[in-house]
Coordinates of N, CA, C and O in Angstrom, one line a residue:
X4 N 0.8 -1.2 0.0 CA 0.0 0.0 0.0 C 0.9 1.3 0.0 O 0.6 2.2 -0.7
X5 N 1.9 1.2 0.8 CA 2.8 2.4 0.8 C 3.4 2.8 -0.5 O 3.4 3.9 -0.9
X6 N 3.8 1.8 -1.3 CA 4.3 2.1 -2.7 C 3.2 2.7 -3.5 O 3.5 3.7 -4.3
X7 N 2.0 2.2 -3.4 CA 0.9 2.8 -4.2 C 0.6 4.2 -3.7 O 0.4 5.1 -4.6
X8 N 0.7 4.5 -2.4 CA 0.4 5.8 -1.9 C 1.5 6.8 -2.4 O 1.2 7.9 -2.8
X9 N 2.7 6.3 -2.4 CA 3.8 7.2 -2.9 C 3.6 7.6 -4.4 O 4.0 8.7 -4.8
X10 N 3.1 6.7 -5.1 CA 2.9 6.9 -6.6 C 1.6 7.7 -6.9 O 1.6 8.5 -7.8
X11 N 0.5 7.5 -6.1 CA -0.8 8.0 -6.5 C -1.3 9.2 -5.7 O -2.3 9.8 -6.1
X12 N -0.8 9.4 -4.5 CA -1.4 10.4 -3.7 C -0.9 11.8 -4.1 O 0.3 12.0 -4.4
X13 N -1.8 12.8 -4.0 CA -1.3 14.2 -4.2 C -0.3 14.6 -3.1 O -0.3 14.0 -2.0
X14 N 0.5 15.6 -3.4 CA 1.6 16.0 -2.5 C 1.0 16.5 -1.2 O 1.7 16.5 -0.2
X15 N -0.2 17.0 -1.2 CA -0.8 17.6 0.1 C -1.4 16.5 1.0 O -1.8 16.9 2.1
X16 N -1.3 15.2 0.7 CA -1.7 14.2 1.6 C -0.5 13.7 2.3 O 0.5 13.4 1.7
X17 N -0.6 13.6 3.6 CA 0.5 13.1 4.4 C 0.1 11.8 5.1 O -1.0 11.5 5.4
X18 N 1.2 11.0 5.4 CA 0.9 9.7 6.1 C 2.3 9.2 6.6 O 3.3 9.6 6.2
X19 N 2.2 8.4 7.7 CA 3.4 7.7 8.2 C 3.4 6.3 7.7 O 2.3 5.7 7.6
X20 N 4.5 5.8 7.5 CA 4.7 4.4 7.1 C 4.5 3.5 8.4 O 5.2 3.7 9.3
X21 N 3.5 2.7 8.4 CA 3.3 1.9 9.6 C 4.4 0.9 9.8 O 4.9 0.3 8.9
X22 N 4.6 0.6 11.1 CA 5.6 -0.4 11.4 C 4.9 -1.8 11.6 O 5.6 -2.8 11.9
X23 N 3.6 -1.8 11.5 CA 2.8 -3.0 11.7 C 1.4 -2.6 11.7 O 1.0 -1.5 11.3
X24 N 0.6 -3.6 12.0 CA -0.9 -3.3 12.1 C -1.6 -3.6 10.8 O -1.1 -4.3 9.9
X25 N -2.7 -2.9 10.6 CA -3.6 -3.2 9.4 C -4.0 -2.0 8.7 O -4.8 -2.1 7.7
X26 N -3.5 -0.8 9.1 CA -4.1 0.4 8.5 C -3.0 1.4 8.2 O -1.9 1.4 8.9
X27 N -3.3 2.3 7.3 CA -2.5 3.5 7.1 C -3.4 4.7 7.3 O -4.6 4.7 6.7
X28 N -3.0 5.6 8.1 CA -3.8 6.9 8.3 C -3.3 8.0 7.4 O -2.1 8.3 7.4
X29 N -4.2 8.6 6.7 CA -3.9 9.7 5.8 C -4.3 11.0 6.6 O -5.3 11.1 7.2
X30 N -3.4 12.0 6.5 CA -3.7 13.3 7.1 C -3.9 14.3 5.9 O -3.0 14.5 5.1
X31 N -5.1 14.9 5.9 CA -5.4 15.9 4.9 C -5.2 17.3 5.5 O -5.1 17.4 6.7
X32 N -5.2 18.3 4.6 CA -5.1 19.6 5.1 C -6.2 20.0 6.2 O -7.3 19.4 6.1
X33 N -5.9 20.8 7.1 CA -6.9 21.3 8.1 C -8.1 21.7 7.4 O -8.1 22.4 6.4
X34 N -9.3 21.4 7.9 CA -10.5 21.8 7.4 C -11.1 20.8 6.3 O -12.2 20.9 5.9
X35 N -10.3 19.9 5.8 CA -10.8 18.9 4.9 C -11.8 18.0 5.6 O -11.7 17.7 6.7
X36 N -12.8 17.7 4.8 CA -14.0 16.9 5.3 C -13.9 15.4 4.9 O -14.2 15.1 3.8
X37 N -13.4 14.6 5.8 CA -13.2 13.2 5.5 C -14.5 12.5 5.2 O -14.5 11.6 4.3
X38 N -15.6 12.9 5.8 CA -16.8 12.2 5.5 C -17.3 12.5 4.1 O -17.8 11.6 3.4
X39 N -17.1 13.8 3.7 CA -17.5 14.1 2.3 C -16.6 13.4 1.3 O -17.0 13.0 0.2
X40 N -15.3 13.3 1.6 CA -14.4 12.6 0.7 C -14.7 11.1 0.6 O -14.6 10.5 -0.4
X41 N -15.2 10.5 1.8 CA -15.6 9.1 1.7 C -16.8 9.0 0.8 O -16.8 8.0 0.0
X42 N -17.7 9.8 0.8 CA -18.9 9.7 -0.1 C -18.4 9.9 -1.5 O -18.9 9.1 -2.4
X43 N -17.5 10.8 -1.8 CA -17.0 10.9 -3.2 C -16.2 9.7 -3.6 O -16.4 9.2 -4.7
X44 N -15.4 9.2 -2.7 CA -14.6 8.0 -3.0 C -15.6 6.8 -3.4 O -15.3 6.0 -4.3
X45 N -16.6 6.7 -2.7 CA -17.6 5.6 -2.9 C -18.2 5.7 -4.3 O -18.4 4.6 -5.0
X46 N -18.3 6.9 -4.9 CA -18.8 7.1 -6.2 C -17.7 6.6 -7.2 O -18.1 6.3 -8.4
X47 N -16.5 6.5 -6.8 CA -15.4 6.0 -7.7 C -15.1 4.5 -7.4 O -14.0 4.0 -7.8
X48 N -15.9 3.8 -6.6 CA -15.7 2.4 -6.3 C -14.7 2.1 -5.2 O -14.2 1.0 -5.2
X49 N -14.5 3.1 -4.3 CA -13.5 2.9 -3.3 C -14.1 3.3 -2.0 O -14.9 4.2 -1.9
X50 N -13.8 2.6 -0.9 CA -14.3 3.0 0.4 C -13.2 3.2 1.4 O -12.2 2.4 1.4
X51 N -13.3 4.2 2.1 CA -12.3 4.5 3.2 C -13.1 4.9 4.4 O -14.3 5.0 4.4
X52 N -12.5 5.0 5.6 CA -13.1 5.4 6.8 C -12.6 6.8 7.2 O -11.4 7.0 7.2
X53 N -13.5 7.7 7.6 CA -13.0 9.0 8.0 C -12.7 8.9 9.5 O -13.3 8.2 10.3
X54 N -11.7 9.7 9.9 CA -11.2 9.6 11.3 C -12.2 9.9 12.4 O -12.0 9.4 13.5
X55 N -13.2 10.8 12.1 CA -14.1 11.1 13.1 C -14.9 9.9 13.6 O -15.4 9.8 14.7
X56 N -14.9 8.8 12.8 CA -15.6 7.6 13.2 C -14.9 6.9 14.4 O -15.4 6.1 15.1
X57 N -13.6 7.2 14.5 CA -12.8 6.6 15.5 C -12.4 7.5 16.7 O -11.6 7.2 17.5
X58 N -13.1 8.6 16.8 CA -12.8 9.6 17.8 C -14.0 9.8 18.7 O -15.1 10.1 18.1
X59 N -14.0 9.6 20.0 CA -15.2 9.9 20.8 C -15.6 11.3 20.8 O -16.8 11.6 21.2
X60 N -14.7 12.2 20.4 CA -15.1 13.6 20.4 C -15.4 14.2 19.0 O -15.7 15.3 18.9
X61 N -15.3 13.3 18.0 CA -15.5 13.7 16.6 C -14.3 14.4 16.0 O -14.4 15.0 14.9
X62 N -13.2 14.3 16.7 CA -11.9 14.9 16.1 C -11.5 14.1 15.0 O -12.1 13.1 14.6
X63 N -10.4 14.4 14.4 CA -9.8 13.7 13.2 C -10.6 13.8 12.0 O -10.5 12.9 11.1
X64 N -11.4 14.8 11.8 CA -12.3 15.0 10.6 C -11.5 15.1 9.4 O -12.0 14.8 8.3
X65 N -10.2 15.5 9.5 CA -9.4 15.6 8.3 C -8.4 14.4 8.1 O -7.4 14.5 7.4
X66 N -8.8 13.3 8.7 CA -8.0 12.1 8.6 C -8.8 11.0 8.0 O -10.0 11.0 8.1
X67 N -8.1 10.1 7.3 CA -8.8 8.9 6.7 C -8.0 7.7 7.0 O -6.8 7.7 7.1
X68 N -8.7 6.6 7.2 CA -8.0 5.3 7.5 C -8.2 4.4 6.4 O -9.3 4.1 5.9
X69 N -7.1 3.8 5.9 CA -7.1 2.8 4.8 C -6.7 1.5 5.4 O -5.6 1.4 6.1
X70 N -7.4 0.5 5.0 CA -7.0 -0.9 5.5 C -6.3 -1.6 4.4 O -6.7 -1.6 3.2
X71 N -5.3 -2.4 4.8 CA -4.6 -3.2 3.8 C -4.6 -4.7 4.3 O -3.8 -5.5 3.8
X72 N -5.5 -5.0 5.2 CA -5.5 -6.3 5.9 C -6.1 -7.4 5.1 O -5.6 -8.5 5.1
X73 N -7.1 -7.2 4.3 CA -7.8 -8.2 3.6 C -7.8 -8.2 2.1 O -8.6 -8.8 1.5
X74 N -6.8 -7.5 1.6 CA -6.8 -7.3 0.1 C -5.5 -7.7 -0.5 O -4.5 -7.6 0.2
X75 N -5.5 -8.2 -1.7 CA -4.2 -8.5 -2.3 C -3.6 -7.3 -2.9 O -4.2 -6.2 -3.0
X76 N -2.4 -7.4 -3.3 CA -1.6 -6.2 -3.8 C -2.2 -5.5 -5.0 O -2.2 -4.3 -5.1
X77 N -2.8 -6.3 -5.9 CA -3.4 -5.7 -7.1 C -4.6 -4.9 -6.7 O -4.8 -3.8 -7.2
X78 N -5.5 -5.4 -5.8 CA -6.6 -4.6 -5.4 C -6.3 -3.4 -4.6 O -6.9 -2.3 -4.8
X79 N -5.2 -3.5 -3.8 CA -4.8 -2.3 -3.1 C -4.3 -1.2 -4.0 O -4.6 -0.1 -3.9
X80 N -3.4 -1.6 -5.0 CA -2.9 -0.7 -6.0 C -4.0 0.0 -6.7 O -4.0 1.2 -6.9
X81 N -5.0 -0.8 -7.2 CA -6.2 -0.2 -7.9 C -7.0 0.7 -7.0 O -7.3 1.8 -7.5
X82 N -7.2 0.3 -5.8 CA -8.0 1.2 -4.9 C -7.3 2.5 -4.6 O -7.9 3.6 -4.6
X83 N -6.0 2.4 -4.3 CA -5.2 3.7 -4.0 C -5.2 4.6 -5.3 O -5.3 5.8 -5.2
X84 N -5.0 4.0 -6.5 CA -5.0 4.8 -7.7 C -6.4 5.5 -7.9 O -6.4 6.7 -8.2
X85 N -7.4 4.8 -7.7 CA -8.8 5.4 -7.8 C -9.0 6.5 -6.7 O -9.5 7.5 -7.0
X86 N -8.5 6.2 -5.5 CA -8.7 7.2 -4.5 C -7.8 8.5 -4.8 O -8.3 9.6 -4.5
X87 N -6.6 8.3 -5.3 CA -5.8 9.4 -5.7 C -6.5 10.3 -6.7 O -6.5 11.5 -6.6
X88 N -7.1 9.6 -7.7 CA -7.9 10.3 -8.7 C -9.1 11.1 -8.1 O -9.4 12.2 -8.4
X89 N -9.7 10.4 -7.1 CA -10.8 11.0 -6.4 C -10.4 12.3 -5.7 O -11.0 13.3 -5.8
X90 N -9.3 12.3 -5.0 CA -8.8 13.4 -4.3 C -8.4 14.6 -5.2 O -8.6 15.7 -4.9
X91 N -7.8 14.2 -6.4 CA -7.5 15.3 -7.3 C -8.7 15.9 -8.0 O -8.6 17.1 -8.4
X92 N -9.8 15.2 -8.0 CA -11.0 15.7 -8.6 C -11.9 16.5 -7.6 O -12.8 17.2 -7.9
X93 N -11.5 16.4 -6.3 CA -12.3 17.0 -5.2 C -12.2 18.5 -5.2 O -11.2 19.1 -5.6

């Protein structure tokens, strides 16, 4: 997933390379609406989770969580490419 992110994400998307686990968290610019981006991504055949879903206070609205746990490399690469296109069109 990290290789696909490096290739397909716009420069304004930030993330840390995970040392383990099942997810990569994307940080979008302040004020970005992760929920709205999720809805847009779903129109492009991709689903992500917005950070506010994982915060008891509703924080992390400009964060997105991507899972790489249950997908093969080809599906991950395709999903990240589609999501990169989604972000560029937003």
